[in-house]
Amino acid sequence: MDASKAAPAKQVSSVLDATAEEEYASLSKLLQDFTNISSIDKAWTFNSGNGNGTQAMFSISQPNLLANKRKKFMLSTVISKENENSVTFQWAPFPVEMTGASAVVPSPSGSKLLVVRNPENESPIQFELWSQSQLEKEFHVPQTVHGSVYADGWFEGISWNSDETLIAYVAEEPSPSKPTFSLGSTKGGSSDKDCNSWKGQGDWEEDWGETYAGKRQPSLFVININSGEVQAVKGIPKSLSVGQVVWAPLNEGLHQYLVFVGWSSETRKLGIKYCYNRPCALYAVRVSLYKSEASELELKESSSEDLPVVNLTESISSAFFPRFSPDGKFLVFLSAKSSVDSGAHSATDSLHRIDWPTDGNFSSLEKIVDVIPVVQCAEGDCFPGLYSSSILSNPWLSDGCTMLLSSIWGSSQVIISVNVSSGELLRITPAESNFSWSLLTLDGDNIIAVSSSPVDVPQVKYGYFVGKANKGTWSWLNVSSPISRCPEKVKSLLSSRQFSIMKIPVKGVSANLTKVYLRGSLGFGEEALQSLPGKVGSQDVNDVLTAIDHVIDMGLANPSKVTVVGGSHGGFLTTHLIGQAPDKFVAAAARNPLCNLALMVGTTDIPDWCYVESYGSKGKDSFTESPSVEDLTRFHSKSPISHISKVKTPTIFLLGAQDLRVPVSNGLQVIYHIPFSV
């Protein structure tokens, strides 16, 4: 090759490399700016005591991509409602990082704050009790008493009693001592190493799958915040994993009850994260107390025989998130009975009520009352059913019977009010809003919430009721907050984007489902949701392709620039789409994709799900640990790997080496067989 021609080519290549490197650096900085946008996780309000408004505390978090963790902060504010149409939030100048804090729980009166710190080694668990001005007390609980306190949002339960002297909580039961093995006896002066001794791991115990690897058993404990004494709550069967504990209203005498959720593991434990189809029930257990010389309630030692556990919800297959009414007369809870009965991981919820026996006589327990039943089919924009993943610790308005919830309604999350006595339900966030709203906390009868959209960063909102009783409406004010601030380039990019929610005509469905968004999703009624199991890889793929063609025909999308991205089950759909529609997408990204059900059934923490996805609800009853040849053949036919030879789309795979839900082998198998991938 002529050297005089080669030199300019190298120069052009160097310029291109420099330009590409500059572009990559710019995109990397933009990605970091986007991921640095904070999320608002929780909030609490406190009476200031001087009549000058309300104090509030916001728990916010920010991703730390390099550490694969989230930084947690607290940001305080003072709320002043100047008049009906105006509210002012006076924010602290800076947030405070909550380094090492696993849980933060204010007392009911707001005068105390519990901070729990779980160690990353064998050190004790720290319980810190703060007043407004200082650290009042600190207790170190050794791991011979119990392991880490659960702060996972599911088993998690930390509850103060009414006089704020006792705290009930869920923690890992203490680990048994590890056995020591030796090949021979110790000779004079020789060490354990010299005689080949080693410590074993003890008996293997099954865990609850993804995110619970290494966890043994969530158990119930009570700590006395005056003495630091910790007691395990007795009488609970070993077969029950416990969570979501709350103190029941104080009875006459010195017996008080704890109500908790129990998941039985008499057969085997299957993955529970995001799996509401695991049967569970509400239980009550009695805690014996006595009055100390200072007239404070103290724990009393009792035998397990004296404290029988009562199943409060035997007639229903699922019960969780127990909440007592302010007057203590009834207990409200959510149920995922539809999920348990069908095998679907997350189906339509229902809300129920029990009249609480204030005398402690559970033999007179009334039947379970349905407050919000499962909605099979939603007409138009009517209430589609309840889809709620959490309830505030205190969700009640001042009337004592109206509770507020966040719930998915169509393609958005909204806030609803429910009168648990009459069953009256209202959507209280704006009906014309396509934003998603999350309930953070209550300020008396006013609401602090956060709203966001695919093109709008989280924005704090303040809601208040205008009018009288049933004739009024809810109004919402925008709250200026430092939490929603972001770099100008991010603002500019977001402001140039628009989003809308459209109904897509779908062919070949029942008359009730002629227009839906995407069948199988939450927020559209039980019939639409249950239409997908057994039809995965066909119905969902066709719905997505129909939606793509619809927006292309409307001129909203360029057919030469369509890409697809999804994770977990979204990765299942992504890899199905690039196999079944190989000319549709210019690029794809699949994060921990489920690619082969036949491989997954023997390696995942949710093998039962493979049957439900392939056979529908009847697969729940045919689940076995030893799938037949016919089962494996069907699993394969329902999987993206059956279309792998047709893939043309350049695809990037992001795989988690420790994923127990969709093990890394699922993605690797496809990578080895796909014509090309990254």
Short mmCIF file of N, CA, C and O in Angstrom, two decimals, residues 382-421:
data_model
loop_
_atom_site.label_atom_id
_atom_site.label_comp_id
_atom_site.label_asym_id
_atom_site.label_seq_id
_atom_site.Cartn_x
_atom_site.Cartn_y
_atom_site.Cartn_z
N CYS A 382 -64.06 3.10 34.46
CA CYS A 382 -64.48 2.82 35.83
C CYS A 382 -63.37 2.11 36.61
O CYS A 382 -62.39 1.64 36.04
N PHE A 383 -63.55 2.04 37.91
CA PHE A 383 -62.58 1.40 38.80
C PHE A 383 -62.27 -0.01 38.31
O PHE A 383 -63.16 -0.84 38.19
N PRO A 384 -60.98 -0.32 38.02
CA PRO A 384 -60.63 -1.61 37.44
C PRO A 384 -60.31 -2.70 38.46
O PRO A 384 -59.98 -3.83 38.08
N GLY A 385 -60.37 -2.36 39.72
CA GLY A 385 -59.96 -3.29 40.76
C GLY A 385 -58.77 -2.73 41.53
O GLY A 385 -58.18 -1.71 41.15
N LEU A 386 -58.44 -3.38 42.61
CA LEU A 386 -57.39 -2.90 43.51
C LEU A 386 -56.05 -3.55 43.18
O LEU A 386 -55.95 -4.77 43.08
N TYR A 387 -55.03 -2.70 43.01
CA TYR A 387 -53.66 -3.18 42.74
C TYR A 387 -52.73 -2.33 43.58
O TYR A 387 -52.23 -1.29 43.15
N SER A 388 -52.51 -2.76 44.82
CA SER A 388 -51.78 -1.96 45.79
C SER A 388 -50.62 -2.76 46.36
O SER A 388 -50.82 -3.89 46.83
N SER A 389 -49.43 -2.19 46.34
CA SER A 389 -48.25 -2.92 46.82
C SER A 389 -47.81 -2.50 48.21
O SER A 389 -46.82 -3.02 48.74
N SER A 390 -48.52 -1.55 48.83
CA SER A 390 -48.17 -1.14 50.19
C SER A 390 -49.32 -0.32 50.78
O SER A 390 -50.19 0.17 50.05
N ILE A 391 -49.32 -0.18 52.10
CA ILE A 391 -50.27 0.68 52.81
C ILE A 391 -49.48 1.46 53.85
O ILE A 391 -48.60 0.91 54.52
N LEU A 392 -49.78 2.74 54.00
CA LEU A 392 -49.13 3.54 55.03
C LEU A 392 -49.37 2.92 56.40
O LEU A 392 -50.40 2.27 56.64
N SER A 393 -48.44 3.15 57.32
CA SER A 393 -48.65 2.66 58.69
C SER A 393 -49.85 3.34 59.33
O SER A 393 -50.54 2.75 60.17
N ASN A 394 -50.12 4.59 58.93
CA ASN A 394 -51.33 5.28 59.39
C ASN A 394 -52.03 5.90 58.17
O ASN A 394 -51.75 7.04 57.80
N PRO A 395 -52.94 5.15 57.54
CA PRO A 395 -53.57 5.63 56.30
C PRO A 395 -54.91 6.33 56.51
O PRO A 395 -55.63 6.55 55.54
N TRP A 396 -55.27 6.69 57.78
CA TRP A 396 -56.64 7.08 58.10
C TRP A 396 -56.85 8.59 58.11
O TRP A 396 -56.03 9.34 58.64
N LEU A 397 -58.00 9.01 57.57
CA LEU A 397 -58.46 10.38 57.75
C LEU A 397 -59.13 10.50 59.12
O LEU A 397 -59.38 9.50 59.80
N SER A 398 -59.45 11.73 59.50
CA SER A 398 -59.92 11.96 60.87
C SER A 398 -61.29 11.39 61.15
O SER A 398 -61.68 11.28 62.33
N ASP A 399 -62.05 10.99 60.12
CA ASP A 399 -63.36 10.39 60.40
C ASP A 399 -63.23 8.98 60.96
O ASP A 399 -64.20 8.38 61.41
N GLY A 400 -62.02 8.41 60.91
CA GLY A 400 -61.76 7.11 61.51
C GLY A 400 -62.17 5.92 60.68
O GLY A 400 -61.91 4.77 61.08
N CYS A 401 -62.79 6.14 59.53
CA CYS A 401 -63.21 5.00 58.70
C CYS A 401 -62.81 5.14 57.24
O CYS A 401 -63.07 4.25 56.44
N THR A 402 -62.19 6.27 56.86
CA THR A 402 -61.73 6.45 55.48
C THR A 402 -60.22 6.30 55.43
O THR A 402 -59.49 6.99 56.15
N MET A 403 -59.75 5.36 54.59
CA MET A 403 -58.32 5.15 54.44
C MET A 403 -57.91 5.50 53.01
O MET A 403 -58.72 5.43 52.08
N LEU A 404 -56.67 5.90 52.85
CA LEU A 404 -56.13 6.27 51.55
C LEU A 404 -55.12 5.23 51.09
O LEU A 404 -54.33 4.71 51.89
N LEU A 405 -55.14 4.95 49.80
CA LEU A 405 -54.27 3.94 49.21
C LEU A 405 -53.76 4.40 47.86
O LEU A 405 -54.45 5.15 47.15
N SER A 406 -52.57 3.94 47.48
CA SER A 406 -52.11 4.05 46.10
C SER A 406 -52.49 2.77 45.39
O SER A 406 -52.35 1.68 45.93
N SER A 407 -53.00 2.90 44.15
CA SER A 407 -53.43 1.71 43.40
C SER A 407 -53.28 1.98 41.92
O SER A 407 -53.45 3.12 41.46
N ILE A 408 -52.97 0.95 41.15
CA ILE A 408 -52.84 1.10 39.70
C ILE A 408 -54.23 1.14 39.08
O ILE A 408 -55.09 0.30 39.38
N TRP A 409 -54.44 2.12 38.23
CA TRP A 409 -55.73 2.33 37.56
C TRP A 409 -55.42 2.53 36.09
O TRP A 409 -54.93 3.58 35.69
N GLY A 410 -55.66 1.53 35.27
CA GLY A 410 -55.23 1.61 33.87
C GLY A 410 -53.71 1.58 33.80
O GLY A 410 -53.05 0.75 34.44
N SER A 411 -53.14 2.52 33.06
CA SER A 411 -51.69 2.55 32.88
C SER A 411 -50.98 3.50 33.84
O SER A 411 -49.80 3.79 33.66
N SER A 412 -51.69 3.99 34.85
CA SER A 412 -51.11 4.91 35.83
C SER A 412 -51.41 4.43 37.23
O SER A 412 -52.33 3.65 37.46
N GLN A 413 -50.61 4.93 38.17
CA GLN A 413 -50.92 4.71 39.58
C GLN A 413 -51.62 5.95 40.10
O GLN A 413 -51.22 7.08 39.82
N VAL A 414 -52.70 5.75 40.88
CA VAL A 414 -53.50 6.86 41.40
C VAL A 414 -53.63 6.71 42.91
O VAL A 414 -53.19 5.71 43.49
N ILE A 415 -54.22 7.70 43.55
CA ILE A 415 -54.54 7.62 44.97
C ILE A 415 -56.05 7.55 45.10
O ILE A 415 -56.78 8.31 44.46
N ILE A 416 -56.52 6.61 45.91
CA ILE A 416 -57.96 6.43 46.12
C ILE A 416 -58.28 6.54 47.60
O ILE A 416 -57.42 6.31 48.45
N SER A 417 -59.53 6.92 47.90
CA SER A 417 -60.02 6.88 49.28
C SER A 417 -61.07 5.78 49.37
O SER A 417 -61.85 5.57 48.44
N VAL A 418 -61.07 5.06 50.49
CA VAL A 418 -62.00 3.96 50.70
C VAL A 418 -62.63 4.10 52.08
O VAL A 418 -61.92 4.18 53.09
N ASN A 419 -63.95 4.16 52.13
CA ASN A 419 -64.66 4.12 53.39
C ASN A 419 -64.86 2.64 53.73
O ASN A 419 -65.63 1.95 53.07
N VAL A 420 -64.17 2.16 54.76
CA VAL A 420 -64.17 0.73 55.04
C VAL A 420 -65.46 0.27 55.70
O VAL A 420 -65.69 -0.93 55.84
N SER A 421 -66.30 1.22 56.10
CA SER A 421 -67.61 0.86 56.65
C SER A 421 -68.65 0.70 55.54
O SER A 421 -69.40 -0.27 55.51
#
